[in-house]
Amino acid sequence: MDESRVGADFSRYLMDRMRQLEERNLALREQKDRVEGEKRVMENQKLKFEREVRKLRSELERLRTGPLIVGTILDVLDDNRVVVKSSTGPRFVVNVSQFIEGELRPGTRVALNQQSFSVMFVLPSSHDPAVFGMEIEDAPDVSFGMIGGLSDQISEIREIVELPMKRPDLFVKVGIEPPKGVLLYGPPGTGKTLLAKAVACSTEATFLRVVGSELVQKYIGEGARMVRELFELAQNKAPAIIFVDELDAIGSRRMDGATSGDREVQRTLMQLLAEMDGFDPRGEVKLIAATNRLDMLDPALLRPGRFDRLIYVPLPNREGRHSILAIHTASMNLHPDVDLKRIADIAEGASGADLKALATEAGMFAIREERDVVFHQDFERARAKIADSHSETTKEVSEVAFGQYA
């Protein structure tokens, strides 16, 4: 009896002990897994810190190295050597680093070691910051639907500029080359620059805008260099469109008795002529220009191959004036008595810019009288005010210009 009770107690003891050992074993396994997980995390952090240390050491070594000298390759020799001209002036025959890939050509900008003058790496071509600033990143918020009275001109410029970029296969099938350039000319304020803005908004090509006077520089050769870099930038970002506003600033007719300043403008013009239709092909680069004085331009600019199409932008007729007024008054709170056709009749001879000023001045009359509605009489008063200001300005200019001869 006692022996059986002792045996049962011993069995329960063994079972309890085994259960405790299993629980202890399970706890140790969980602790082992947790420690191994922490070990992997620490090893990953160690690798991360080692990479960061190597990166900082390489950056420190790079900052400790001396400055490099900018040079230009003049000639390529055998045995991996080249003739370079450093920025300080002298010319050297130097070795080329084995890590440079690609073929070196004369005219390439390179970085030279300060001690051995060896070519370390190739530098990108230099461009004037003013040329990079000519690229339009944000397209103007102007569409062709916002231009009134120029439906024929819009159709013509779209088939010259947009069609070759969107449907080049049509020109291949017909067997002709697409037009390369278009010149917009006409009186001031008729919408020439507005057409170029609409082209910049509607096309996906890179748009470069420059005013002709920006290419007139003080020092000899600077204007020609800017023209060359402008076309190089356009070719690198092709398809591209270059818009030259106020072309008569650099494209005026060449004369024999020219001053030194005139000769520099002529050098810029000759570089422009060479880039427009010179020895090297222009590629997918379109040229749009605008001017108020077609009679002042040099005949070499106007020949086909440079400007294939001359588009005259005239003063708007009655229907054109009505459509322009409708565009500029679309957001205005007009009274029902406002008759845009009558306003278009009384504004005969006005340009698109004049009609925009007319609508703005009519709104100003309503604001002065603290009204939120524009009446028809506001447009008549605005026309009279603009006409009087123009006549007074013309009179003052005439007195200043011709008063000395009175």
Coordinates of C-alpha atoms in Angstrom, one line a residue:
M1 CA 0.0 0.0 0.0
D2 CA 2.7 2.4 1.0
E3 CA 4.9 1.3 -1.9
S4 CA 2.1 1.9 -4.4
R5 CA 1.5 5.4 -2.9
V6 CA 5.2 6.2 -3.1
G7 CA 5.4 5.0 -6.7
A8 CA 2.4 7.2 -7.6
D9 CA 3.9 10.2 -5.9
F10 CA 7.2 9.6 -7.7
S11 CA 5.5 9.3 -11.0
R12 CA 3.6 12.6 -10.5
Y13 CA 7.0 14.2 -9.5
L14 CA 8.6 13.0 -12.6
M15 CA 5.7 14.3 -14.8
D16 CA 5.8 17.7 -13.1
R17 CA 9.5 17.8 -13.5
M18 CA 9.4 16.9 -17.2
R19 CA 6.7 19.6 -17.7
Q20 CA 8.8 22.2 -16.0
L21 CA 11.8 21.2 -18.1
E22 CA 9.8 21.4 -21.3
E23 CA 8.5 24.9 -20.3
R24 CA 12.1 25.9 -19.4
N25 CA 13.3 24.5 -22.7
L26 CA 10.6 26.4 -24.6
A27 CA 11.4 29.6 -22.8
L28 CA 15.1 29.2 -23.6
R29 CA 14.3 28.6 -27.3
E30 CA 12.2 31.8 -27.4
Q31 CA 15.0 33.6 -25.7
K32 CA 17.5 32.1 -28.2
D33 CA 15.3 33.2 -31.2
R34 CA 15.0 36.7 -29.7
V35 CA 18.8 37.0 -29.2
E36 CA 19.4 35.8 -32.8
G37 CA 17.0 38.3 -34.1
E38 CA 18.7 41.1 -32.1
K39 CA 22.0 39.8 -33.4
R40 CA 20.8 40.0 -37.1
V41 CA 19.6 43.6 -36.4
M42 CA 22.9 44.5 -34.9
E43 CA 24.8 43.0 -37.8
N44 CA 22.7 44.9 -40.3
Q45 CA 23.3 48.1 -38.3
K46 CA 27.0 47.3 -38.3
L47 CA 27.0 46.9 -42.1
K48 CA 25.1 50.1 -42.5
F49 CA 27.6 52.0 -40.3
E50 CA 30.5 50.5 -42.1
R51 CA 29.1 51.7 -45.5
E52 CA 28.5 55.1 -44.0
V53 CA 32.1 55.2 -42.7
R54 CA 33.4 54.2 -46.1
K55 CA 31.3 56.8 -47.7
L56 CA 32.5 59.5 -45.3
R57 CA 36.1 58.5 -45.8
S58 CA 35.8 58.6 -49.5
E59 CA 34.1 62.1 -49.3
L60 CA 36.9 63.2 -46.9
E61 CA 39.6 62.0 -49.4
R62 CA 37.8 63.7 -52.2
L63 CA 37.7 67.0 -50.3
R64 CA 41.4 66.7 -49.4
T65 CA 42.4 66.3 -53.0
G66 CA 43.7 69.5 -54.7
P67 CA 41.6 71.4 -57.3
L68 CA 41.8 70.3 -60.9
I69 CA 42.6 72.6 -63.9
V70 CA 40.2 73.1 -66.7
G71 CA 41.7 72.5 -70.1
T72 CA 40.8 71.9 -73.7
I73 CA 42.1 69.1 -76.0
L74 CA 43.9 70.5 -79.0
D75 CA 45.1 67.2 -80.6
V76 CA 44.9 63.5 -80.0
L77 CA 48.2 61.6 -80.2
D78 CA 49.1 57.9 -80.1
D79 CA 49.9 55.9 -76.9
N80 CA 46.9 57.3 -75.0
R81 CA 48.3 60.9 -75.0
V82 CA 46.8 64.2 -76.0
V83 CA 47.8 67.8 -76.5
V84 CA 45.9 70.1 -74.1
K85 CA 45.8 73.8 -73.5
S86 CA 45.2 74.7 -69.8
S87 CA 43.1 77.6 -68.6
T88 CA 46.4 79.3 -67.6
G89 CA 47.6 79.4 -71.2
P90 CA 50.5 76.9 -71.8
R91 CA 50.1 73.8 -73.9
F92 CA 51.2 70.3 -72.7
V93 CA 51.4 66.8 -74.0
V94 CA 49.9 64.7 -71.2
N95 CA 48.6 61.2 -70.5
V96 CA 45.0 60.2 -70.3
S97 CA 43.5 58.3 -67.4
Q98 CA 42.6 54.7 -68.1
F99 CA 39.2 55.2 -66.5
I100 CA 38.0 57.6 -69.2
E101 CA 35.5 55.9 -71.5
G102 CA 34.8 57.0 -75.1
E103 CA 36.8 58.7 -77.7
L104 CA 38.4 62.0 -77.0
R105 CA 38.2 64.7 -79.7
P106 CA 39.8 68.1 -80.2
G107 CA 37.8 70.8 -78.5
T108 CA 36.6 68.6 -75.6
R109 CA 36.8 70.3 -72.2
V110 CA 38.6 68.1 -69.6
A111 CA 39.8 68.3 -66.1
L112 CA 43.6 68.1 -65.5
N113 CA 45.6 67.0 -62.5
Q114 CA 47.3 69.9 -60.9
Q115 CA 50.7 68.2 -60.6
S116 CA 51.0 65.8 -63.6
F117 CA 48.4 67.6 -65.9
S118 CA 47.0 64.2 -66.7
V119 CA 43.5 64.1 -68.1
M120 CA 41.3 62.9 -65.2
F121 CA 37.8 63.1 -66.7
V122 CA 35.7 64.8 -69.4
L123 CA 33.8 68.0 -68.6
P124 CA 30.4 68.9 -70.1
S125 CA 30.3 71.6 -72.7
S126 CA 30.1 75.1 -71.3
H127 CA 27.0 77.3 -71.9
D128 CA 26.2 80.8 -71.0
P129 CA 23.7 80.9 -68.1
A130 CA 21.7 83.5 -70.0
V131 CA 21.2 80.9 -72.8
F132 CA 19.9 78.3 -70.3
G133 CA 17.5 81.0 -68.9
M134 CA 15.9 81.2 -72.4
E135 CA 14.2 77.9 -72.0
I136 CA 10.6 78.2 -70.9
E137 CA 9.9 75.6 -68.2
D138 CA 6.2 76.6 -67.5
A139 CA 4.3 77.1 -70.8
P140 CA 2.2 80.3 -71.0
D141 CA -1.5 79.9 -70.3
V142 CA -2.5 81.0 -73.8
S143 CA -4.3 78.8 -76.3
F144 CA -5.2 79.4 -79.9
G145 CA -8.9 79.8 -78.8
M146 CA -7.9 82.9 -76.9
I147 CA -6.7 84.7 -80.1
G148 CA -9.4 86.4 -82.1
G149 CA -9.4 87.6 -85.7
L150 CA -6.4 85.6 -86.8
S151 CA -7.9 82.3 -88.0
D152 CA -5.9 82.2 -91.2
Q153 CA -2.6 83.0 -89.5
I154 CA -3.3 80.4 -86.8
S155 CA -3.9 77.7 -89.4
E156 CA -0.8 78.6 -91.3
I157 CA 1.5 78.6 -88.3
R158 CA 0.1 75.3 -87.0
E159 CA 0.7 73.5 -90.2
I160 CA 4.3 74.9 -90.3
V161 CA 5.3 74.2 -86.7
E162 CA 3.0 71.6 -85.2
L163 CA 2.2 69.4 -88.2
P164 CA 5.9 68.4 -88.9
M165 CA 6.3 67.4 -85.3
K166 CA 3.0 65.4 -84.9
R167 CA 2.8 63.9 -88.4
P168 CA 6.3 63.7 -89.9
D169 CA 5.2 60.6 -92.0
L170 CA 3.1 62.9 -94.2
F171 CA 6.2 64.8 -95.4
V172 CA 8.1 61.5 -95.9
K173 CA 5.3 60.1 -98.1
V174 CA 5.1 63.3 -100.2
G175 CA 8.9 63.5 -100.4
I176 CA 9.4 67.1 -99.2
E177 CA 11.3 68.6 -96.2
P178 CA 9.1 70.4 -93.7
P179 CA 9.5 74.2 -93.4
K180 CA 12.2 75.3 -91.1
G181 CA 11.2 78.8 -90.0
V182 CA 8.4 81.3 -90.0
L183 CA 8.5 85.1 -89.7
L184 CA 5.6 87.0 -88.2
Y185 CA 5.4 90.6 -89.2
G186 CA 2.9 93.4 -89.0
P187 CA 1.9 96.5 -87.0
P188 CA 2.5 96.5 -83.2
G189 CA -0.2 95.0 -81.0
T190 CA -1.7 92.7 -83.6
G191 CA -0.9 89.4 -81.7
K192 CA 2.5 88.2 -83.1
T193 CA 3.9 87.4 -79.7
L194 CA 0.6 86.0 -78.6
L195 CA 0.7 83.5 -81.5
A196 CA 4.2 82.3 -80.3
K197 CA 2.8 81.9 -76.7
A198 CA 0.0 79.8 -78.1
V199 CA 2.5 77.6 -80.0
A200 CA 4.5 77.2 -76.7
C201 CA 1.4 76.1 -74.9
S202 CA 0.1 73.7 -77.5
T203 CA 3.3 71.9 -78.5
E204 CA 5.3 69.4 -76.4
A205 CA 8.6 70.5 -77.8
T206 CA 11.2 72.5 -75.9
F207 CA 10.5 76.2 -76.3
L208 CA 13.3 78.7 -76.2
R209 CA 12.5 82.4 -76.1
V210 CA 14.9 85.3 -76.8
V211 CA 14.5 89.0 -77.5
G212 CA 16.8 90.2 -80.3
S213 CA 18.3 92.9 -78.1
E214 CA 19.6 90.2 -75.7
L215 CA 22.0 89.0 -78.4
V216 CA 23.6 92.4 -78.7
Q217 CA 26.6 92.2 -76.5
K218 CA 29.4 94.7 -75.6
Y219 CA 32.4 92.6 -76.4
I220 CA 33.4 91.2 -79.8
G221 CA 32.2 87.7 -80.5
E222 CA 29.9 87.5 -77.4
G223 CA 26.7 87.8 -79.4
A224 CA 27.8 85.3 -82.0
R225 CA 28.7 82.9 -79.2
M226 CA 25.3 83.2 -77.6
V227 CA 23.6 82.5 -80.9
R228 CA 25.8 79.4 -81.4
E229 CA 25.1 78.1 -77.9
L230 CA 21.4 78.8 -78.3
F231 CA 21.1 76.5 -81.3
E232 CA 23.4 73.9 -79.7
L233 CA 21.0 73.9 -76.7
A234 CA 18.0 73.5 -79.0
Q235 CA 19.6 70.6 -80.9
N236 CA 20.4 68.9 -77.6
K237 CA 16.8 69.2 -76.5
A238 CA 15.2 68.5 -79.9
P239 CA 12.5 68.7 -80.9
A240 CA 12.7 72.3 -80.0
I241 CA 11.3 75.7 -81.1
I242 CA 13.3 78.9 -81.0
F243 CA 11.3 82.2 -80.8
V244 CA 13.2 85.4 -81.6
D245 CA 11.1 88.4 -80.7
E246 CA 12.0 91.9 -82.1
L247 CA 14.2 90.3 -84.8
D248 CA 15.0 93.8 -86.3
A249 CA 17.3 94.4 -83.3
I250 CA 20.0 92.1 -84.8
G251 CA 18.6 91.5 -88.3
S252 CA 18.7 95.0 -89.7
R253 CA 20.1 95.6 -93.2
R254 CA 23.9 95.7 -93.4
M255 CA 25.4 99.0 -94.5
D256 CA 28.9 99.9 -95.7
G257 CA 29.5 102.8 -93.4
A258 CA 29.0 101.0 -90.1
T259 CA 30.5 101.9 -86.7
S260 CA 32.2 99.4 -84.5
G261 CA 28.9 98.7 -82.6
D262 CA 27.1 98.1 -85.9
R263 CA 29.8 95.7 -87.0
E264 CA 29.4 93.6 -83.9
V265 CA 25.6 93.4 -84.6
Q266 CA 26.5 92.3 -88.1
R267 CA 28.7 89.5 -86.7
T268 CA 25.9 88.3 -84.6
L269 CA 23.6 88.4 -87.7
M270 CA 26.1 86.4 -89.8
Q271 CA 26.3 83.8 -87.0
L272 CA 22.5 83.6 -87.0
L273 CA 22.4 83.2 -90.8
A274 CA 24.9 80.4 -90.5
E275 CA 23.0 78.6 -87.8
M276 CA 19.6 79.0 -89.7
D277 CA 20.9 77.5 -93.0
G278 CA 24.6 76.8 -92.8
F279 CA 26.8 73.8 -93.5
D280 CA 25.6 71.8 -90.5
P281 CA 22.0 70.5 -90.6
R282 CA 19.7 72.0 -88.0
G283 CA 17.7 68.9 -87.3
E284 CA 14.3 69.1 -85.5
V285 CA 14.7 72.7 -84.6
K286 CA 12.1 75.2 -85.7
L287 CA 12.6 78.9 -85.8
I288 CA 9.8 81.5 -85.2
A289 CA 10.6 85.2 -85.3
A290 CA 8.5 88.4 -85.0
T291 CA 9.2 92.0 -86.1
N292 CA 7.3 95.2 -86.7
R293 CA 9.7 96.5 -89.4
L294 CA 10.0 94.0 -92.2
D295 CA 11.5 96.8 -94.4
M296 CA 14.6 97.0 -92.1
L297 CA 15.5 93.3 -92.2
D298 CA 18.5 92.1 -94.2
P299 CA 17.5 90.4 -97.5
A300 CA 19.6 87.3 -96.6
L301 CA 17.2 86.6 -93.7
L302 CA 14.1 86.5 -95.9
R303 CA 15.1 83.9 -98.5
P304 CA 13.6 80.4 -98.4
G305 CA 15.6 77.9 -96.4
R306 CA 15.9 80.4 -93.5
F307 CA 12.3 81.7 -93.2
D308 CA 10.3 79.5 -95.5
R309 CA 7.1 81.3 -94.7
L310 CA 6.4 85.0 -94.1
I311 CA 3.0 85.5 -92.3
Y312 CA 1.5 88.9 -92.2
V313 CA -0.4 89.7 -89.1
P314 CA -2.7 92.7 -90.0
L315 CA -4.9 94.9 -87.9
P316 CA -8.2 93.1 -87.3
N317 CA -11.3 93.8 -89.5
R318 CA -14.8 94.2 -88.1
E319 CA -15.3 90.5 -87.5
G320 CA -11.9 90.2 -85.9
R321 CA -12.5 93.2 -83.6
H322 CA -15.8 91.6 -82.5
S323 CA -14.2 88.3 -81.7
I324 CA -11.3 90.0 -79.8
L325 CA -13.8 92.0 -77.8
A326 CA -15.8 88.8 -77.1
I327 CA -12.6 87.1 -75.7
H328 CA -11.5 90.1 -73.5
T329 CA -15.1 90.7 -72.1
A330 CA -15.9 87.0 -71.5
S331 CA -15.2 87.3 -67.8
M332 CA -16.7 90.8 -67.4
N333 CA -20.1 91.5 -65.9
L334 CA -21.7 93.3 -68.9
H335 CA -25.1 95.0 -68.9
P336 CA -27.5 93.7 -71.5
D337 CA -27.4 97.0 -73.4
V338 CA -23.7 96.4 -74.3
D339 CA -23.4 95.8 -78.0
L340 CA -20.0 94.4 -79.0
K341 CA -20.7 94.9 -82.7
R342 CA -21.3 98.6 -82.2
I343 CA -18.1 98.8 -80.2
A344 CA -16.2 97.0 -82.9
D345 CA -17.6 99.6 -85.4
I346 CA -16.5 102.6 -83.4
A347 CA -13.0 101.0 -82.8
E348 CA -12.1 100.9 -86.4
G349 CA -8.3 100.8 -86.9
A350 CA -7.6 99.5 -83.4
S351 CA -5.2 96.6 -82.8
G352 CA -5.8 93.7 -80.5
A353 CA -3.8 95.4 -77.7
D354 CA -5.9 98.5 -78.1
L355 CA -9.1 96.5 -77.8
K356 CA -7.8 94.8 -74.6
A357 CA -7.0 98.3 -73.2
L358 CA -10.5 99.5 -74.2
A359 CA -12.1 96.6 -72.2
T360 CA -9.9 97.2 -69.2
E361 CA -10.6 101.0 -69.2
A362 CA -14.3 100.4 -69.5
G363 CA -14.1 98.2 -66.4
M364 CA -12.1 100.9 -64.6
F365 CA -15.0 103.4 -65.2
A366 CA -17.4 101.0 -63.5
I367 CA -15.0 100.6 -60.6
R368 CA -14.6 104.3 -60.1
E369 CA -18.4 104.7 -59.8
E370 CA -18.5 101.7 -57.5
R371 CA -20.6 99.6 -59.9
D372 CA -20.3 95.8 -60.5
V373 CA -21.8 96.1 -64.0
V374 CA -20.3 97.6 -67.1
F375 CA -22.6 99.6 -69.3
H376 CA -22.2 100.4 -73.0
Q377 CA -21.5 104.1 -72.2
D378 CA -18.4 102.9 -70.3
F379 CA -16.9 101.6 -73.5
E380 CA -17.7 104.8 -75.3
R381 CA -16.0 106.9 -72.6
A382 CA -13.1 104.5 -72.5
R383 CA -12.6 104.9 -76.3
A384 CA -12.7 108.7 -76.0
K385 CA -10.2 108.6 -73.2
I386 CA -7.8 106.3 -75.0
A387 CA -8.1 108.4 -78.2
D388 CA -7.4 111.6 -76.3
S389 CA -4.4 110.1 -74.6
H390 CA -3.0 108.9 -77.9
S391 CA -3.5 112.2 -79.6
E392 CA -1.8 114.1 -76.7
T393 CA 1.1 111.7 -76.7
T394 CA 1.6 112.1 -80.4
K395 CA 1.4 115.9 -80.1
E396 CA 4.1 115.9 -77.3
V397 CA 6.4 113.6 -79.3
S398 CA 6.0 115.9 -82.4
E399 CA 6.8 119.0 -80.4
V400 CA 9.9 117.4 -78.9
A401 CA 11.1 116.0 -82.2
F402 CA 10.3 119.0 -84.5
G403 CA 10.1 121.9 -82.1
Q404 CA 13.8 122.8 -82.6
Y405 CA 13.1 123.4 -86.3
A406 CA 10.2 125.8 -85.7

